[in-house]
PDB file of C-alpha atoms in Angstrom:
ATOM      1  CA  LYS K   1     -39.500   2.100  17.996  1.00  0.00           C
ATOM      2  CA  ASN K   2     -40.202   2.381  14.270  1.00  0.00           C
ATOM      3  CA  GLU K   3     -38.260   5.651  14.069  1.00  0.00           C
ATOM      4  CA  LEU K   4     -35.367   4.116  15.995  1.00  0.00           C
ATOM      5  CA  SER K   5     -35.407   1.056  13.743  1.00  0.00           C
ATOM      6  CA  ASN K   6     -35.455   3.220  10.612  1.00  0.00           C
ATOM      7  CA  GLY K   7     -32.594   5.316  11.968  1.00  0.00           C
ATOM      8  CA  VAL K   8     -30.479   2.225  12.654  1.00  0.00           C
ATOM      9  CA  THR K   9     -31.240   0.915   9.178  1.00  0.00           C
ATOM     10  CA  ILE K  10     -30.195   4.188   7.546  1.00  0.00           C
ATOM     11  CA  ILE K  11     -26.980   4.301   9.577  1.00  0.00           C
ATOM     12  CA  ALA K  12     -26.225   0.694   8.637  1.00  0.00           C
ATOM     13  CA  VAL K  13     -26.811   1.439   4.938  1.00  0.00           C
ATOM     14  CA  PHE K  14     -24.513   4.471   5.047  1.00  0.00           C
ATOM     15  CA  GLY K  15     -21.924   2.404   6.924  1.00  0.00           C
ATOM     16  CA  VAL K  16     -21.942  -0.288   4.250  1.00  0.00           C
ATOM     17  CA  LEU K  17     -21.723   2.343   1.493  1.00  0.00           C
ATOM     18  CA  ALA K  18     -18.804   4.011   3.262  1.00  0.00           C
ATOM     19  CA  VAL K  19     -16.929   0.709   3.508  1.00  0.00           C
ATOM     20  CA  ARG K  20     -17.591  -0.007  -0.177  1.00  0.00           C
ATOM     21  CA  LEU K  21     -16.392   3.481  -1.185  1.00  0.00           C
ATOM     22  CA  VAL K  22     -13.058   3.294   0.669  1.00  0.00           C
ATOM     23  CA  PRO K  23     -11.227   1.319  -2.080  1.00  0.00           C
ATOM     24  CA  THR K  24     -12.551   3.691  -4.749  1.00  0.00           C
ATOM     25  CA  VAL K  25     -11.463   6.759  -2.792  1.00  0.00           C
ATOM     26  CA  ASN K  26      -8.029   5.218  -2.217  1.00  0.00           C
ATOM     27  CA  SER K  27      -7.738   4.520  -5.946  1.00  0.00           C
ATOM     28  CA  ILE K  28      -8.606   8.140  -6.774  1.00  0.00           C
ATOM     29  CA  VAL K  29      -6.063   9.468  -4.261  1.00  0.00           C
ATOM     30  CA  PHE K  30      -3.409   7.123  -5.673  1.00  0.00           C
ATOM     31  CA  SER K  31      -4.167   8.247  -9.245  1.00  0.00           C
ATOM     32  CA  ILE K  32      -3.872  11.919  -8.291  1.00  0.00           C
ATOM     33  CA  SER K  33      -0.543  11.181  -6.598  1.00  0.00           C
ATOM     34  CA  GLU K  34       0.685   9.348  -9.726  1.00  0.00           C
ATOM     35  CA  LEU K  35      -0.313  12.280 -11.953  1.00  0.00           C
ATOM     36  CA  ASN K  36       1.661  14.680  -9.772  1.00  0.00           C
ATOM     37  CA  TYR K  37       4.642  12.289  -9.751  1.00  0.00           C
ATOM     38  CA  GLN K  38       4.655  11.978 -13.552  1.00  0.00           C
ATOM     39  CA  LYS K  39       4.224  15.714 -14.147  1.00  0.00           C
ATOM     40  CA  ALA K  40       7.971  16.314 -14.522  1.00  0.00           C
ATOM     41  CA  SER K  41       8.199  13.634 -17.237  1.00  0.00           C
ATOM     42  CA  LEU K  42       5.264  15.155 -19.124  1.00  0.00           C
ATOM     43  CA  VAL K  43       6.912  18.582 -18.986  1.00  0.00           C
ATOM     44  CA  GLY K  44      10.116  17.075 -20.416  1.00  0.00           C
ATOM     45  CA  ILE K  45       8.242  15.357 -23.254  1.00  0.00           C
ATOM     46  CA  TYR K  46       6.350  18.553 -24.048  1.00  0.00           C
ATOM     47  CA  SER K  47       9.648  20.471 -24.141  1.00  0.00           C
ATOM     48  CA  LEU K  48      11.117  17.910 -26.572  1.00  0.00           C
ATOM     49  CA  LEU K  49       8.075  18.062 -28.863  1.00  0.00           C
ATOM     50  CA  SER K  50       8.082  21.876 -28.765  1.00  0.00           C
ATOM     51  CA  SER K  51      11.777  21.882 -29.709  1.00  0.00           C
ATOM     52  CA  CYS K  52      11.028  19.590 -32.674  1.00  0.00           C
ATOM     53  CA  GLU K  53       8.221  21.868 -33.861  1.00  0.00           C
ATOM     54  CA  SER K  54      10.492  24.904 -33.642  1.00  0.00           C
ATOM     55  CA  GLN K  55      12.868  23.445 -36.247  1.00  0.00           C
ATOM     56  CA  GLY K  56      10.993  25.257 -38.999  1.00  0.00           C
ATOM     57  CA  ASP K  57      10.037  23.617 -42.288  1.00  0.00           C
ATOM     58  CA  THR K  58      11.696  20.260 -41.553  1.00  0.00           C
ATOM     59  CA  SER K  59       9.468  17.282 -40.934  1.00  0.00           C
ATOM     60  CA  SER K  60       8.860  16.081 -37.387  1.00  0.00           C
ATOM     61  CA  VAL K  61      11.093  13.049 -37.982  1.00  0.00           C
ATOM     62  CA  GLU K  62      13.955  15.172 -39.293  1.00  0.00           C
ATOM     63  CA  ALA K  63      13.461  17.668 -36.498  1.00  0.00           C
ATOM     64  CA  ALA K  64      13.617  14.920 -33.876  1.00  0.00           C
ATOM     65  CA  LYS K  65      16.801  13.520 -35.467  1.00  0.00           C
ATOM     66  CA  THR K  66      18.361  16.998 -35.494  1.00  0.00           C
ATOM     67  CA  TYR K  67      17.481  17.406 -31.821  1.00  0.00           C
ATOM     68  CA  THR K  68      18.970  14.013 -30.929  1.00  0.00           C
ATOM     69  CA  ASP K  69      22.147  14.623 -32.933  1.00  0.00           C
ATOM     70  CA  ARG K  70      22.557  18.004 -31.279  1.00  0.00           C
ATOM     71  CA  PHE K  71      22.325  16.755 -27.711  1.00  0.00           C
ATOM     72  CA  GLU K  72      23.741  13.266 -27.979  1.00  0.00           C
ATOM     73  CA  VAL K  73      27.005  12.955 -26.062  1.00  0.00           C
ATOM     74  CA  GLY K  74      29.781  10.450 -26.526  1.00  0.00           C
ATOM     75  CA  SER K  75      30.553   7.620 -28.898  1.00  0.00           C
ATOM     76  CA  PRO K  76      28.327   4.526 -29.149  1.00  0.00           C
ATOM     77  CA  ASP K  77      31.417   2.620 -28.002  1.00  0.00           C
ATOM     78  CA  VAL K  78      31.478   3.674 -24.348  1.00  0.00           C
ATOM     79  CA  GLN K  79      34.970   3.419 -22.885  1.00  0.00           C
ATOM     80  CA  GLU K  80      34.675   5.396 -19.668  1.00  0.00           C
ATOM     81  CA  ILE K  81      32.238   7.348 -17.539  1.00  0.00           C
ATOM     82  CA  LYS K  82      33.649   9.571 -14.826  1.00  0.00           C
ATOM     83  CA  LEU K  83      32.299  11.646 -11.943  1.00  0.00           C
ATOM     84  CA  ASP K  84      34.486  14.529 -10.786  1.00  0.00           C
ATOM     85  CA  LYS K  85      33.509  16.014  -7.399  1.00  0.00           C
ATOM     86  CA  VAL K  86      29.816  15.601  -8.191  1.00  0.00           C
ATOM     87  CA  GLY K  87      27.267  17.005  -5.784  1.00  0.00           C
ATOM     88  CA  PHE K  88      23.483  17.097  -5.828  1.00  0.00           C
ATOM     89  CA  ALA K  89      20.774  18.694  -3.714  1.00  0.00           C
ATOM     90  CA  TYR K  90      16.986  18.537  -3.720  1.00  0.00           C
ATOM     91  CA  GLY K  91      16.305  22.198  -3.063  1.00  0.00           C
ATOM     92  CA  THR K  92      18.236  23.021   0.100  1.00  0.00           C
ATOM     93  CA  GLN K  93      18.688  19.366   1.087  1.00  0.00           C
ATOM     94  CA  LYS K  94      22.144  18.182   0.028  1.00  0.00           C
ATOM     95  CA  VAL K  95      22.153  14.484  -0.863  1.00  0.00           C
ATOM     96  CA  LEU K  96      25.546  13.968  -2.519  1.00  0.00           C
ATOM     97  CA  ASN K  97      28.737  15.901  -1.928  1.00  0.00           C
ATOM     98  CA  SER K  98      31.997  15.749  -3.893  1.00  0.00           C
ATOM     99  CA  ILE K  99      31.539  12.240  -5.329  1.00  0.00           C
ATOM    100  CA  CYS K 100      34.444  10.980  -7.442  1.00  0.00           C
ATOM    101  CA  MET K 101      34.108   7.764  -9.421  1.00  0.00           C
ATOM    102  CA  GLN K 102      35.406   6.195 -12.597  1.00  0.00           C
ATOM    103  CA  ALA K 103      33.868   3.226 -14.436  1.00  0.00           C
ATOM    104  CA  CYS K 104      35.514   1.672 -17.475  1.00  0.00           C
ATOM    105  CA  LYS K 105      34.157  -0.611 -20.172  1.00  0.00           C
ATOM    106  CA  GLY K 106      33.634  -4.152 -18.933  1.00  0.00           C
ATOM    107  CA  GLN K 107      33.620  -3.276 -15.232  1.00  0.00           C
ATOM    108  CA  MET K 108      30.878  -4.296 -12.799  1.00  0.00           C
ATOM    109  CA  ILE K 109      30.582  -1.922  -9.852  1.00  0.00           C
ATOM    110  CA  GLY K 110      28.396  -2.268  -6.754  1.00  0.00           C
ATOM    111  CA  ILE K 111      27.341   0.766  -4.704  1.00  0.00           C
ATOM    112  CA  PHE K 112      26.098   0.149  -1.169  1.00  0.00           C
ATOM    113  CA  GLY K 113      25.147   2.309   1.781  1.00  0.00           C
ATOM    114  CA  LYS K 114      22.385   3.153   4.225  1.00  0.00           C
ATOM    115  CA  SER K 115      18.819   3.870   3.139  1.00  0.00           C
ATOM    116  CA  GLY K 116      18.395   7.464   2.010  1.00  0.00           C
ATOM    117  CA  GLY K 117      22.134   7.807   1.449  1.00  0.00           C
ATOM    118  CA  GLY K 118      21.765   8.882  -2.179  1.00  0.00           C
ATOM    119  CA  LYS K 119      22.403   5.638  -4.087  1.00  0.00           C
ATOM    120  CA  SER K 120      19.340   5.993  -6.303  1.00  0.00           C
ATOM    121  CA  THR K 121      20.132   9.670  -6.853  1.00  0.00           C
ATOM    122  CA  LEU K 122      23.642   8.739  -7.963  1.00  0.00           C
ATOM    123  CA  LEU K 123      22.268   6.270 -10.531  1.00  0.00           C
ATOM    124  CA  LYS K 124      19.833   8.885 -11.816  1.00  0.00           C
ATOM    125  CA  LEU K 125      22.770  11.255 -12.264  1.00  0.00           C
ATOM    126  CA  LEU K 126      24.690   8.577 -14.173  1.00  0.00           C
ATOM    127  CA  SER K 127      21.663   7.875 -16.361  1.00  0.00           C
ATOM    128  CA  GLY K 128      21.079  11.539 -17.167  1.00  0.00           C
ATOM    129  CA  TYR K 129      17.683  11.733 -15.440  1.00  0.00           C
ATOM    130  CA  LEU K 130      19.197  14.313 -13.098  1.00  0.00           C
ATOM    131  CA  LEU K 131      21.985  16.833 -13.598  1.00  0.00           C
ATOM    132  CA  PRO K 132      24.527  17.535 -10.822  1.00  0.00           C
ATOM    133  CA  THR K 133      24.308  20.794  -8.892  1.00  0.00           C
ATOM    134  CA  SER K 134      28.105  20.807  -8.642  1.00  0.00           C
ATOM    135  CA  GLY K 135      31.004  18.978 -10.224  1.00  0.00           C
ATOM    136  CA  ALA K 136      30.954  17.293 -13.624  1.00  0.00           C
ATOM    137  CA  ILE K 137      30.061  13.990 -15.279  1.00  0.00           C
ATOM    138  CA  SER K 138      31.961  13.013 -18.413  1.00  0.00           C
ATOM    139  CA  LEU K 139      31.578  10.241 -20.969  1.00  0.00           C
ATOM    140  CA  ASN K 140      34.672   9.225 -22.922  1.00  0.00           C
ATOM    141  CA  GLY K 141      36.341  12.380 -21.628  1.00  0.00           C
ATOM    142  CA  LYS K 142      33.560  14.718 -22.803  1.00  0.00           C
ATOM    143  CA  VAL K 143      31.706  16.645 -20.086  1.00  0.00           C
ATOM    144  CA  ILE K 144      27.913  16.440 -20.106  1.00  0.00           C
ATOM    145  CA  THR K 145      26.503  19.953 -19.671  1.00  0.00           C
ATOM    146  CA  SER K 146      23.057  21.222 -18.710  1.00  0.00           C
ATOM    147  CA  GLU K 147      22.084  21.304 -22.399  1.00  0.00           C
ATOM    148  CA  GLN K 148      23.121  17.745 -23.112  1.00  0.00           C
ATOM    149  CA  TYR K 149      22.141  14.279 -22.066  1.00  0.00           C
ATOM    150  CA  LEU K 150      23.272  10.738 -22.642  1.00  0.00           C
ATOM    151  CA  ALA K 151      21.695   9.154 -25.711  1.00  0.00           C
ATOM    152  CA  PRO K 152      18.820   6.912 -24.535  1.00  0.00           C
ATOM    153  CA  HIS K 153      20.163   3.867 -26.396  1.00  0.00           C
ATOM    154  CA  LEU K 154      23.395   4.011 -24.356  1.00  0.00           C
ATOM    155  CA  ILE K 155      21.655   3.565 -21.000  1.00  0.00           C
ATOM    156  CA  GLY K 156      19.714   0.624 -19.616  1.00  0.00           C
ATOM    157  CA  TYR K 157      18.054   1.578 -16.329  1.00  0.00           C
ATOM    158  CA  VAL K 158      16.299  -0.813 -13.930  1.00  0.00           C
ATOM    159  CA  PRO K 159      14.437   1.225 -11.277  1.00  0.00           C
ATOM    160  CA  GLN K 160      13.463   0.029  -7.805  1.00  0.00           C
ATOM    161  CA  GLU K 161       9.779   0.038  -8.675  1.00  0.00           C
ATOM    162  CA  SER K 162       8.642  -1.644 -11.882  1.00  0.00           C
ATOM    163  CA  ARG K 163       6.058   0.069 -14.080  1.00  0.00           C
ATOM    164  CA  PHE K 164       3.855  -1.746 -16.563  1.00  0.00           C
ATOM    165  CA  PHE K 165       1.025  -0.998 -18.953  1.00  0.00           C
ATOM    166  CA  PRO K 166      -1.899  -3.310 -19.801  1.00  0.00           C
ATOM    167  CA  GLY K 167      -0.724  -5.785 -22.421  1.00  0.00           C
ATOM    168  CA  SER K 168       1.460  -8.831 -22.857  1.00  0.00           C
ATOM    169  CA  LEU K 169       4.810  -9.547 -21.238  1.00  0.00           C
ATOM    170  CA  ASP K 170       6.497  -9.237 -24.624  1.00  0.00           C
ATOM    171  CA  GLU K 171       4.923  -5.839 -25.263  1.00  0.00           C
ATOM    172  CA  ASN K 172       6.069  -4.621 -21.847  1.00  0.00           C
ATOM    173  CA  ILE K 173       9.618  -5.727 -22.645  1.00  0.00           C
ATOM    174  CA  VAL K 174       9.854  -4.480 -26.226  1.00  0.00           C
ATOM    175  CA  PHE K 175       7.891  -1.220 -25.887  1.00  0.00           C
ATOM    176  CA  ASP K 176       7.102  -1.458 -29.607  1.00  0.00           C
ATOM    177  CA  ASN K 177       5.017  -3.275 -32.175  1.00  0.00           C
ATOM    178  CA  LEU K 178       5.878  -6.951 -31.785  1.00  0.00           C
ATOM    179  CA  ASP K 179       5.832  -7.359 -35.575  1.00  0.00           C
ATOM    180  CA  ASN K 180       8.870  -5.049 -35.746  1.00  0.00           C
ATOM    181  CA  CYS K 181      10.872  -6.554 -32.885  1.00  0.00           C
ATOM    182  CA  ASP K 182      13.865  -8.864 -33.006  1.00  0.00           C
ATOM    183  CA  LYS K 183      12.085 -12.058 -31.952  1.00  0.00           C
ATOM    184  CA  ASN K 184      15.267 -14.124 -31.634  1.00  0.00           C
ATOM    185  CA  TRP K 185      16.892 -11.553 -29.361  1.00  0.00           C
ATOM    186  CA  LEU K 186      13.660 -11.188 -27.375  1.00  0.00           C
ATOM    187  CA  LYS K 187      13.600 -14.950 -26.807  1.00  0.00           C
ATOM    188  CA  THR K 188      17.238 -14.865 -25.662  1.00  0.00           C
ATOM    189  CA  VAL K 189      16.583 -11.975 -23.276  1.00  0.00           C
ATOM    190  CA  LYS K 190      13.580 -13.741 -21.749  1.00  0.00           C
ATOM    191  CA  THR K 191      15.717 -16.842 -21.221  1.00  0.00           C
ATOM    192  CA  ILE K 192      18.715 -15.157 -19.590  1.00  0.00           C
ATOM    193  CA  THR K 193      16.501 -13.017 -17.312  1.00  0.00           C
ATOM    194  CA  GLY K 194      14.239 -15.914 -16.373  1.00  0.00           C
ATOM    195  CA  VAL K 195      11.071 -14.290 -17.705  1.00  0.00           C
ATOM    196  CA  ASP K 196      10.200 -17.341 -19.778  1.00  0.00           C
ATOM    197  CA  ALA K 197      10.246 -19.494 -16.628  1.00  0.00           C
ATOM    198  CA  PHE K 198       7.130 -17.875 -15.140  1.00  0.00           C
ATOM    199  CA  ASN K 199       5.222 -17.697 -18.398  1.00  0.00           C
ATOM    200  CA  ALA K 200       3.657 -21.127 -17.780  1.00  0.00           C
ATOM    201  CA  PHE K 201       0.238 -19.659 -17.004  1.00  0.00           C
ATOM    202  CA  ASN K 202      -0.243 -18.985 -20.729  1.00  0.00           C
ATOM    203  CA  ASP K 203      -1.852 -22.383 -21.282  1.00  0.00           C
ATOM    204  CA  GLN K 204      -4.286 -21.730 -18.470  1.00  0.00           C
ATOM    205  CA  CYS K 205      -5.481 -18.361 -19.715  1.00  0.00           C
ATOM    206  CA  ALA K 206      -5.132 -19.114 -23.461  1.00  0.00           C
ATOM    207  CA  LEU K 207      -2.876 -16.090 -24.024  1.00  0.00           C
ATOM    208  CA  LYS K 208       0.307 -16.783 -25.958  1.00  0.00           C
ATOM    209  CA  GLU K 209       2.320 -13.841 -24.629  1.00  0.00           C
ATOM    210  CA  GLY K 210       0.887 -13.734 -21.114  1.00  0.00           C
ATOM    211  CA  ALA K 211      -1.280 -10.666 -20.570  1.00  0.00           C
ATOM    212  CA  ILE K 212      -0.733  -8.549 -17.483  1.00  0.00           C
ATOM    213  CA  GLY K 213      -2.755  -5.662 -16.101  1.00  0.00           C
ATOM    214  CA  GLU K 214      -1.863  -2.077 -15.364  1.00  0.00           C
ATOM    215  CA  MET K 215       1.135  -1.775 -13.022  1.00  0.00           C
ATOM    216  CA  GLY K 216       1.455  -5.593 -13.218  1.00  0.00           C
ATOM    217  CA  LYS K 217      -1.732  -6.054 -11.198  1.00  0.00           C
ATOM    218  CA  GLY K 218      -4.331  -7.618 -13.432  1.00  0.00           C
ATOM    219  CA  ASN K 219      -6.689 -10.310 -12.203  1.00  0.00           C
ATOM    220  CA  ASP K 220      -5.365 -13.077  -9.947  1.00  0.00           C
ATOM    221  CA  LEU K 221      -4.406 -15.280 -12.898  1.00  0.00           C
ATOM    222  CA  HIS K 222      -2.210 -12.590 -14.455  1.00  0.00           C
ATOM    223  CA  ARG K 223      -0.727 -11.143 -11.259  1.00  0.00           C
ATOM    224  CA  LEU K 224       3.082 -10.885 -11.152  1.00  0.00           C
ATOM    225  CA  SER K 225       5.055 -11.173  -7.934  1.00  0.00           C
ATOM    226  CA  GLY K 226       7.575  -8.523  -6.946  1.00  0.00           C
ATOM    227  CA  GLY K 227      10.479 -10.672  -8.126  1.00  0.00           C
ATOM    228  CA  GLN K 228       8.773 -11.412 -11.434  1.00  0.00           C
ATOM    229  CA  GLN K 229       8.142  -7.705 -11.995  1.00  0.00           C
ATOM    230  CA  GLN K 230      11.843  -7.037 -11.415  1.00  0.00           C
ATOM    231  CA  ARG K 231      12.796  -9.701 -13.959  1.00  0.00           C
ATOM    232  CA  VAL K 232      10.521  -8.118 -16.579  1.00  0.00           C
ATOM    233  CA  SER K 233      12.076  -4.732 -15.793  1.00  0.00           C
ATOM    234  CA  ILE K 234      15.586  -6.181 -16.230  1.00  0.00           C
ATOM    235  CA  ALA K 235      14.564  -7.839 -19.506  1.00  0.00           C
ATOM    236  CA  ARG K 236      13.189  -4.505 -20.710  1.00  0.00           C
ATOM    237  CA  ALA K 237      16.539  -2.820 -20.044  1.00  0.00           C
ATOM    238  CA  VAL K 238      18.676  -5.616 -21.516  1.00  0.00           C
ATOM    239  CA  TYR K 239      16.556  -5.930 -24.675  1.00  0.00           C
ATOM    240  CA  ARG K 240      17.816  -2.540 -25.889  1.00  0.00           C
ATOM    241  CA  LYS K 241      21.438  -3.750 -25.757  1.00  0.00           C
ATOM    242  CA  PRO K 242      22.643  -0.755 -23.712  1.00  0.00           C
ATOM    243  CA  LYS K 243      26.317   0.104 -23.333  1.00  0.00           C
ATOM    244  CA  ILE K 244      25.761   1.027 -19.681  1.00  0.00           C
ATOM    245  CA  LEU K 245      23.384  -0.991 -17.468  1.00  0.00           C
ATOM    246  CA  LEU K 246      22.285   0.616 -14.209  1.00  0.00           C
ATOM    247  CA  CYS K 247      20.368  -1.538 -11.721  1.00  0.00           C
ATOM    248  CA  ASP K 248      18.830   0.208  -8.724  1.00  0.00           C
TER     249      ASP K 248
END
């Protein structure tokens, strides 16, 4: 009986430990998945830094400016962006085929279709995150080639899934030192996007800018809803005063 009792106790202990370990294991699996997902971005950043270093005796700042000037396409005053028979495929899977579209300054265009139809892919092509496998995309009549991309300050992109880093709401919007930001414009952006409306918890947690956790999931007091996360993401895009705003 004692051996049976000890065996049951050991099994119960291991069962409790297993239950307690499940969230940790899930977190590890999620982190590994995130690392693999972000690998392409890291490769792009490394390529940019390597290009800056290869500029020779120029300083890193001058090298970066040379790189940007070399690959920047179009005038800051965007008049037109055009897709001419654009196609795209992920490997052998064709997602878009012969897409033609023209958007002029001041227009608001909605793109709708079934899930998996390529809407997000189309926006990534317009933003320069992806390059078409066929056809051409032009800005102000100038074709964007495989060695060029749209200048980052021209594009404001709101993805489906919002990404945040630990810090305040303002820091997540500005992406810079708050001492260097345009505080009046930041206040305006927060008002027009509704971000200031859900900042009322500041008084409760004694944080002036409203701290949030990684991925917008801090403790219960700082947790943001899905809609609130989207508003912060929109504010982040609008704050940069882009010439083209893409909302997925």
